[in-house]
Short mmCIF file of C-alpha atoms and ligand atoms in Angstrom, two decimals:
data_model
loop_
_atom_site.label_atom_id
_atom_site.label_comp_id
_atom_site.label_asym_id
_atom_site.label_seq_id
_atom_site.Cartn_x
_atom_site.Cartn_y
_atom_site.Cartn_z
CA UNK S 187 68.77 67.23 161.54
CA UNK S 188 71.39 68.59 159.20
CA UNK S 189 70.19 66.59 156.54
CA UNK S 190 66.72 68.32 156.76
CA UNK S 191 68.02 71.67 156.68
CA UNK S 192 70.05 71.09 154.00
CA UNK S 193 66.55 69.81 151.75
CA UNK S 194 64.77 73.07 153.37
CA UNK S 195 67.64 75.21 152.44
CA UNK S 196 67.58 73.41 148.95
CA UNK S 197 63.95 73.44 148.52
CA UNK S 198 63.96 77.58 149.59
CA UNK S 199 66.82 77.93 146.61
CA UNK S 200 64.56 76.64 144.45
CA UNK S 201 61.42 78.87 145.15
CA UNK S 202 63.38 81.86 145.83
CA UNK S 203 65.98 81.27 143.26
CA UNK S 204 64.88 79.10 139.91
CA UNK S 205 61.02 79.09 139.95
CA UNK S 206 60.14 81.60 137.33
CA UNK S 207 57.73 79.92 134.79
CA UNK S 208 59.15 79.67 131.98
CA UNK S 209 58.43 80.96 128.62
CA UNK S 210 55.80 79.45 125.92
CA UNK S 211 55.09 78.75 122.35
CA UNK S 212 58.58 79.51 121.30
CA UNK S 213 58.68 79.14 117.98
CA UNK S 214 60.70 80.58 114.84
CA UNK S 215 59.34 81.62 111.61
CA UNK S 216 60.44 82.66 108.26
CA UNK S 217 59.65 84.55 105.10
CA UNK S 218 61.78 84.51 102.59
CA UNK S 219 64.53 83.52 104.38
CA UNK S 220 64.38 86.12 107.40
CA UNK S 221 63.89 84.51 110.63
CA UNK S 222 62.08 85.79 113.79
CA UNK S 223 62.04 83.93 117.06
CA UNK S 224 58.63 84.50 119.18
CA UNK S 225 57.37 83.79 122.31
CA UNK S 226 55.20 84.27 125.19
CA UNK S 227 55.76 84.57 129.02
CA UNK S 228 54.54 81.79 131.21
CA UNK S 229 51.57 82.61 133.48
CA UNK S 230 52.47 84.67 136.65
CA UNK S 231 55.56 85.78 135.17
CA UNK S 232 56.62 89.67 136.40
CA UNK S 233 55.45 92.46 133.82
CA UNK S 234 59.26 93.44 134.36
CA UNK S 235 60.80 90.23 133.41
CA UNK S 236 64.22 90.51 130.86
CA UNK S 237 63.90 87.37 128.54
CA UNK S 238 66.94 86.28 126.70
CA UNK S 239 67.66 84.28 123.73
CA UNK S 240 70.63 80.88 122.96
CA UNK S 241 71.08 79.35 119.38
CA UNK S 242 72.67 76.15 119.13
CA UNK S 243 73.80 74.96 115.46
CA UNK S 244 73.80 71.43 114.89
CA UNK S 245 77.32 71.28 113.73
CA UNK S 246 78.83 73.06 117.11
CA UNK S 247 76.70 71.63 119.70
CA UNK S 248 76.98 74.34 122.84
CA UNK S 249 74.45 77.35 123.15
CA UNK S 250 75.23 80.49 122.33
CA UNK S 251 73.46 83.66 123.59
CA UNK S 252 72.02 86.13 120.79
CA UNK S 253 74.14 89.55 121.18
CA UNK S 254 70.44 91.48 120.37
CA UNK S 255 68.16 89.32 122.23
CA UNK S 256 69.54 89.26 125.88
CA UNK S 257 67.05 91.54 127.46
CA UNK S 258 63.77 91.12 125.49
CA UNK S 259 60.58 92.11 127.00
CA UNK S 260 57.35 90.23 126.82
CA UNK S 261 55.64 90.38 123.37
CA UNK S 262 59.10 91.46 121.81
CA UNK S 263 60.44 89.35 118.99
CA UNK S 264 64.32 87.90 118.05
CA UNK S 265 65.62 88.34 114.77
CA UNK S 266 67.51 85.54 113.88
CA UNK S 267 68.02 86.13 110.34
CA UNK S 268 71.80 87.18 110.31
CA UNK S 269 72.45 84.49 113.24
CA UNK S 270 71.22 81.64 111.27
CA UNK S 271 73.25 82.19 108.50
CA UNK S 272 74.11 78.98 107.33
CA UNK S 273 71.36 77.65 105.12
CA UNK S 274 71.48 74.18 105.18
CA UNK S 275 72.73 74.21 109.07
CA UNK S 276 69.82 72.77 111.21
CA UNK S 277 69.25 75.14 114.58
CA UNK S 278 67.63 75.52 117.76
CA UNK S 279 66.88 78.53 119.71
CA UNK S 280 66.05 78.48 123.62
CA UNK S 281 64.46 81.62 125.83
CA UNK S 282 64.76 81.70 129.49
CA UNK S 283 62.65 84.27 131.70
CA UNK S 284 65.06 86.21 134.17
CA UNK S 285 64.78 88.67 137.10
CA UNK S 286 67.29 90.27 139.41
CA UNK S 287 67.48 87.41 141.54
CA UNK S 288 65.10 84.53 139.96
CA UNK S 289 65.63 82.58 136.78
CA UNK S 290 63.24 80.58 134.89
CA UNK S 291 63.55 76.76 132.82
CA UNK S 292 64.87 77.33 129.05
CA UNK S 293 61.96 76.86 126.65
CA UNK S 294 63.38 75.31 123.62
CA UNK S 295 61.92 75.50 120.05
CA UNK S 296 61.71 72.71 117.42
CA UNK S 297 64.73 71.98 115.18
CA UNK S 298 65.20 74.69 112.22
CA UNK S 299 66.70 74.68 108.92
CA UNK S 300 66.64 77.32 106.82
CA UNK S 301 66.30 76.19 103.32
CA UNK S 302 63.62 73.77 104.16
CA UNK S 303 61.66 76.37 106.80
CA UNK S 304 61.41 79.64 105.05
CA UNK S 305 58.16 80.49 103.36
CA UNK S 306 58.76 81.92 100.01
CA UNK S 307 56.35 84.71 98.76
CA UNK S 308 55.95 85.67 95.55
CA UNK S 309 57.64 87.94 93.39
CA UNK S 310 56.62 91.33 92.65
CA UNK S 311 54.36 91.34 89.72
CA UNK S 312 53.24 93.71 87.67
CA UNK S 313 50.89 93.33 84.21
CA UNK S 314 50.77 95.17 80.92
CA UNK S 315 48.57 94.68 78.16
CA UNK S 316 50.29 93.87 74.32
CA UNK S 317 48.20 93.67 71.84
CA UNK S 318 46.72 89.80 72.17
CA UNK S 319 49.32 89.44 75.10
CA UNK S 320 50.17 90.29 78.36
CA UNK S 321 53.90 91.52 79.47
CA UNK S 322 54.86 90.37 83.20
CA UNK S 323 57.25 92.26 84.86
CA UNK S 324 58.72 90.56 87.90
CA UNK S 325 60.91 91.81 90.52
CA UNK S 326 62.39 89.86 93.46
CA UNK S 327 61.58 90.75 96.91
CA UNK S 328 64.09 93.09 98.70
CA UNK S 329 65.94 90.13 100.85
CA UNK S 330 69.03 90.64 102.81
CA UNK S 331 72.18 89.08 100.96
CA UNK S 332 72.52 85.44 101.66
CA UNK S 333 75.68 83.76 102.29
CA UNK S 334 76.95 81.38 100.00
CA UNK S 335 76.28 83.93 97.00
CA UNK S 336 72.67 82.23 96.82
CA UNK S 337 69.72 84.79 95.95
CA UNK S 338 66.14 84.21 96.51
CA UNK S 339 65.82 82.94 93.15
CA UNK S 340 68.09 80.28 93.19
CA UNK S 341 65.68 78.23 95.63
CA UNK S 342 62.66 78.66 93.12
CA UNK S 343 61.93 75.45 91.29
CA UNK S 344 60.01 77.60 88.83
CA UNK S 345 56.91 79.89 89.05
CA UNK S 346 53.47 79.01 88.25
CA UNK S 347 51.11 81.75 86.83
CA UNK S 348 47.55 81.49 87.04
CA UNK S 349 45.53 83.48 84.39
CA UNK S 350 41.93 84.64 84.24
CA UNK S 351 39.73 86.18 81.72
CA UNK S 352 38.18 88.90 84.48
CA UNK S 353 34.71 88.88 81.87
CA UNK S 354 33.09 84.74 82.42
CA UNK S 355 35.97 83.21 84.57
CA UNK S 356 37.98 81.09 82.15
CA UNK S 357 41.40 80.21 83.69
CA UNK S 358 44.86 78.37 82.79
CA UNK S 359 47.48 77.31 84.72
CA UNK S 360 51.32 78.54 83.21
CA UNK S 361 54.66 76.37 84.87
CA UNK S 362 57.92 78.80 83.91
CA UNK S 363 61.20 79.24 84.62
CA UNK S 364 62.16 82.55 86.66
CA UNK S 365 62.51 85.67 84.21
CA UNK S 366 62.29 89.02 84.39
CA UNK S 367 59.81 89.42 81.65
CA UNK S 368 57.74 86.95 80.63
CA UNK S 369 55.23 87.79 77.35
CA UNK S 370 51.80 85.10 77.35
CA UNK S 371 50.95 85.45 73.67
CA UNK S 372 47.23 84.34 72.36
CA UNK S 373 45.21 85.70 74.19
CA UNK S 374 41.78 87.73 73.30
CA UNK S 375 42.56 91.45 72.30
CA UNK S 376 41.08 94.31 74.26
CA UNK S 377 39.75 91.91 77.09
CA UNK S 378 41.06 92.39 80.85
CA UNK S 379 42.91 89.03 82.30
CA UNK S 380 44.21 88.88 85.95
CA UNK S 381 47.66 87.48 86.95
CA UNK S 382 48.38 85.39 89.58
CA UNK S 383 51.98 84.44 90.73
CA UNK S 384 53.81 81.42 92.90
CA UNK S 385 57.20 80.37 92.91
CA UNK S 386 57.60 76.55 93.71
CA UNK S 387 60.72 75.98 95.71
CA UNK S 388 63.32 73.54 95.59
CA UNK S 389 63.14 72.42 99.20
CA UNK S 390 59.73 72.83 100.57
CA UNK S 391 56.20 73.60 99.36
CA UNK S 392 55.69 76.77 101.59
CA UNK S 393 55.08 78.67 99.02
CA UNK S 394 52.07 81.95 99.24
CA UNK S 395 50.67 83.21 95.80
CA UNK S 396 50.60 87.07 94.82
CA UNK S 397 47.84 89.34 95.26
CA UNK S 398 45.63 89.21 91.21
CA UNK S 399 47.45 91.71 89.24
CA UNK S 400 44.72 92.75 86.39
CA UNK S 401 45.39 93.99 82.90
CA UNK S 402 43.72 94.39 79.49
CA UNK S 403 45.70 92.77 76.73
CA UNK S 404 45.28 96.16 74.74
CA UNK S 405 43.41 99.55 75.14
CA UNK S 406 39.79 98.66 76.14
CA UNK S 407 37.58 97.77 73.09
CA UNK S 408 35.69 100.68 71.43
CA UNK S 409 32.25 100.25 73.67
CA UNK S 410 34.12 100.75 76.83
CA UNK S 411 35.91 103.58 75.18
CA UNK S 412 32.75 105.25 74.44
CA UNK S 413 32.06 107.03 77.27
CA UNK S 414 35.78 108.74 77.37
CA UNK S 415 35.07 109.77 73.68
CA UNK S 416 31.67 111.34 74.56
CA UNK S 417 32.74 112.84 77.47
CA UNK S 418 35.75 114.56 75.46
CA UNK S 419 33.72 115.63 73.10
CA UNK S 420 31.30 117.56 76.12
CA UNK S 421 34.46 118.99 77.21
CA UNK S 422 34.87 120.50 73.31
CA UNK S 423 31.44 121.65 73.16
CA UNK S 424 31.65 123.31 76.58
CA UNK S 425 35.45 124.90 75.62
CA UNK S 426 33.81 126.12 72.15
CA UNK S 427 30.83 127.47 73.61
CA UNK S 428 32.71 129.86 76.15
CA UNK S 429 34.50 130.97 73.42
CA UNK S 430 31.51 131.72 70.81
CA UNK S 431 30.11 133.56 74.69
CA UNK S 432 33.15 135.43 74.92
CA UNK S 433 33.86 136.67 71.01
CA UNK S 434 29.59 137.97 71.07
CA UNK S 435 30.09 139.43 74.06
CA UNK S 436 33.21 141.57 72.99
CA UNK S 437 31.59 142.22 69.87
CA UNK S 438 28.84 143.35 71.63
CA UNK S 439 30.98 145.63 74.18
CA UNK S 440 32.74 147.03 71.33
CA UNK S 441 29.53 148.00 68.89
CA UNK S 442 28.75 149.73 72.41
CA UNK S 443 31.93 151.98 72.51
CA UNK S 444 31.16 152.39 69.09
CA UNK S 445 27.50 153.23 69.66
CA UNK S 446 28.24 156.03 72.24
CA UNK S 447 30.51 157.86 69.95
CA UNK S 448 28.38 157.57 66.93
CA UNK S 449 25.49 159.92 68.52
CA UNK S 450 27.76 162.67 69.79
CA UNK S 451 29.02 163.07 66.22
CA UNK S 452 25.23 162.75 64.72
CA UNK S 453 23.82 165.42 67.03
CA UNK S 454 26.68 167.85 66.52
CA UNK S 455 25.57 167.40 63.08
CA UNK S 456 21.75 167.99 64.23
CA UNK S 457 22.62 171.35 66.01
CA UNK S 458 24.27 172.93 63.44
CA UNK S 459 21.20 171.86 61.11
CA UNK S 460 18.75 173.22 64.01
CA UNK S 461 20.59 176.93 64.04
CA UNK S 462 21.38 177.07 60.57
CA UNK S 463 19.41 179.46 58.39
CA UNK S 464 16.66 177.76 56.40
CA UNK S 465 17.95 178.31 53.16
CA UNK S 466 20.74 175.97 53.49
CA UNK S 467 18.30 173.20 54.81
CA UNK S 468 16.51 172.90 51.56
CA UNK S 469 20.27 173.23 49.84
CA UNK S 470 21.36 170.11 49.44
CA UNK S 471 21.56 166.84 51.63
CA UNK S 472 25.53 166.26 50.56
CA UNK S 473 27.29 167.76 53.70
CA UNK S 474 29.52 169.45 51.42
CA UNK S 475 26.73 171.90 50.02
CA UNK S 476 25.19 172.64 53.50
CA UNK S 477 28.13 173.72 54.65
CA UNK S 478 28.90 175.75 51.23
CA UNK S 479 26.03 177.24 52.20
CA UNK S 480 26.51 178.17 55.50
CA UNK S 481 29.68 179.92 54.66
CA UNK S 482 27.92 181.75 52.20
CA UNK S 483 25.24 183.03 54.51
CA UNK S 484 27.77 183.85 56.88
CA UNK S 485 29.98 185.82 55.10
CA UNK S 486 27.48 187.35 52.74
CA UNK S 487 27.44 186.74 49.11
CA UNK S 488 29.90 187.90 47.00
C1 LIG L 20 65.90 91.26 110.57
O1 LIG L 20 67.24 91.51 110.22
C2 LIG L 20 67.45 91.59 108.81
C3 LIG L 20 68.96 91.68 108.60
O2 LIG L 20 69.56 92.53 109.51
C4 LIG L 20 66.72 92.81 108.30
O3 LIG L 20 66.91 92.92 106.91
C5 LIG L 20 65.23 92.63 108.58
O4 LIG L 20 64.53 93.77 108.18
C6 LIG L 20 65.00 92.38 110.06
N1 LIG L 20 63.61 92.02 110.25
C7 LIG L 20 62.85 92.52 111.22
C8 LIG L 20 61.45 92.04 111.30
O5 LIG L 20 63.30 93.35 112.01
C1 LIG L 21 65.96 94.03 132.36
O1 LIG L 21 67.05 94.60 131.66
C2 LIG L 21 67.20 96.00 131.84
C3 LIG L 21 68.31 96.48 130.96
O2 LIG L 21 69.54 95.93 131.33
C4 LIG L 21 67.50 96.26 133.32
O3 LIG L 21 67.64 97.65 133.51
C5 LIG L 21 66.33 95.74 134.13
O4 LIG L 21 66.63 95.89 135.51
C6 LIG L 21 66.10 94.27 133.85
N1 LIG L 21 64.90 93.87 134.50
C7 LIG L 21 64.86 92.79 135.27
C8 LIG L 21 63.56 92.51 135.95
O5 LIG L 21 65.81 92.07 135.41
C1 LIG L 22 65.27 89.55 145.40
O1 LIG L 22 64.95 88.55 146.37
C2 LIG L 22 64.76 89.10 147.65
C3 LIG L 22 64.48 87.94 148.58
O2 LIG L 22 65.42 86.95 148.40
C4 LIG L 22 63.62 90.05 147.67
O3 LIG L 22 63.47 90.61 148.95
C5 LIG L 22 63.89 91.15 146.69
O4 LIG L 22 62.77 92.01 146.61
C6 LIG L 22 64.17 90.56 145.35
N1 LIG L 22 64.52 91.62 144.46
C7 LIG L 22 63.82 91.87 143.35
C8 LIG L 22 64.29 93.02 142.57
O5 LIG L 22 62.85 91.21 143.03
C1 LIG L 23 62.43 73.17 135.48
O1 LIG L 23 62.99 71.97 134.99
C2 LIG L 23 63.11 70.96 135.99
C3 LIG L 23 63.85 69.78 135.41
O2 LIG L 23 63.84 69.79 134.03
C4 LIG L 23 61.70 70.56 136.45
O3 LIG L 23 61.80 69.59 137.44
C5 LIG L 23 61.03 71.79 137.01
O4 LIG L 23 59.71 71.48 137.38
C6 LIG L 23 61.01 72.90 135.98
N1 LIG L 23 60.53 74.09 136.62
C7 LIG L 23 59.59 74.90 136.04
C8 LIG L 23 59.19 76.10 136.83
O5 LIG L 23 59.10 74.64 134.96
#
């Protein structure tokens, strides 16, 4: 009798206490060596469920919790990149589900090591045209600081450029050593090539190639140019034809001005003539003599 109250007890522990499913597809992944731990909630598990996080490194062997990842929420991630600092460590990670009073099975991932793990993108690239060449800039992603005074670039094996000529397709494959600046030299002038970049690494092949960086190896060739030319020269025409508009048209106000003052001189001129005596029109037609004239009617000769 005690026995079977003791297994019904037991058995009531383990609905009431343990039996929360326990989380899924926990799994880590990495880019360029920063590490994220996902995962999902089992089926039936509480919207309100905490989930927390454990690391174990190879070389220590007991589980430690993750100070950031104790009370995660469903569809929330775990970053693991300053806890798995060690490279070449190998590491596990382990969520459980939890609730005020029910706990769920740990869900472990696979085995992780760094180094080996991460996926290395590209650097950035960017393309400039030289003549018959093409200058590649490259820039290393913004990573955080790794231990070990290792940068991203001391994983790369070396970095393999694809090139094509944008016009029929024509391609070649270029295997270099990381540099800031790398100059391909013989290549058609005033034609547009796009860039390609991968880095091989030393310890894996997840590698992901750069987006096609395009570039003309100098200033497109006169027939492409055309256009700019020809529309340059429209702009010209237009800016020289508002100005011819503009110098007629204040010529043409100013002849105006000039045109209203003209007559009021003229017809003073025409008055006089209209009341002057008759003599003095048949005078003389120098203004100085019809107005000799005038005087001399006026006054009365001498
Ligand atoms: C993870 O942490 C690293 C270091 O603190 C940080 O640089 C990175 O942006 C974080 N990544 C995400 C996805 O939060
Ligand atoms: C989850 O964690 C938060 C923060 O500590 C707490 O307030 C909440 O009660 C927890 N939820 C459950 C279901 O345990
Ligand atoms: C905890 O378990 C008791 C039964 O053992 C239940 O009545 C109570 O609602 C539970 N509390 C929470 C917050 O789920
Ligand atoms: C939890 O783990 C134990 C033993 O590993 C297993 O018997 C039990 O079925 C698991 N429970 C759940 C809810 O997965």
């Amino acid at each position: 009798m005690g026995l079977w109250l003791l297994l019904l007890l037991l058995h009531f522990q383990l609905v009431l206490c343990v039996l929360l499913p326990a989380p899924l597809d926990v799994s880590i992944s990495s880019f360029n060596l920063e590490h994220t731990l996902s995962f999902l909630p089992g089926p039936h598990t509480p919207s309100d469920a905490n989930f927390t996080v454990q690391v174990l490194h190879s070389r220590k062997n007991s589980w430690r919790p993750v100070a950031a990842c104790l009370e995660l929420k469903a569809g929330q991630i775990c970053n693991l990149t300053k806890t798995f600092k060690d490279l070449f460590d190998h590491y596990r990670a382990r969520v459980q589900a939890v609730t005020p009073n029910k706990t769920s099975n740990w869900t472990m991932s696979r085995w992780f090591q760094p180094v080996s793990d991460t996926v290395l993108g590209p650097p950035d690239l960017s393309v400039s045209g030289c003549g018959n060449c093409l200058i590649l800039q490259l820039r290393l992603p913004a990573s955080t600081v790794l231990r070990q005074n290792l940068q991203l670039k001391d994983l790369y094996r070396e970095l393999v450029f694809h090139v094509q000529r944008t016009r029929d397709g024509t391609q070649f494959r270029l295997n270099l050593p990381y540099e800031e600046e790398t100059v391909i030299t013989y290549l058609q002038p005033g034609v547009e090539y796009c860039v390609t970049v991968s880095v091989t690494s030393l310890f894996n092949s997840n590698t992901v190639p750069s987006k096609p960086q395009c570039a003309f190896t100098s200033p497109p060739s006169s027939r492409s140019s055309l256009p700019t030319v020809f529309s340059l020269m429209g702009v010209f025409s237009v800016l020289a034809f508002l100005f011819l508009g503009l110098v007629v048209y204040g010529s043409q106000l100013s002849f105006k001005l000039l045109r209203r003052r003209i007559p009021r001189t003229l017809s003073y001129i025409f008055q006089i003539r209209r009341s002057a005596p008759p003599e003095c029109l048949n005078q003389s037609s120098a203004y100085r003599g019809f107005s000799d004239c005038l005087r001399w009617k006026s006054e009365g000769p001498d």
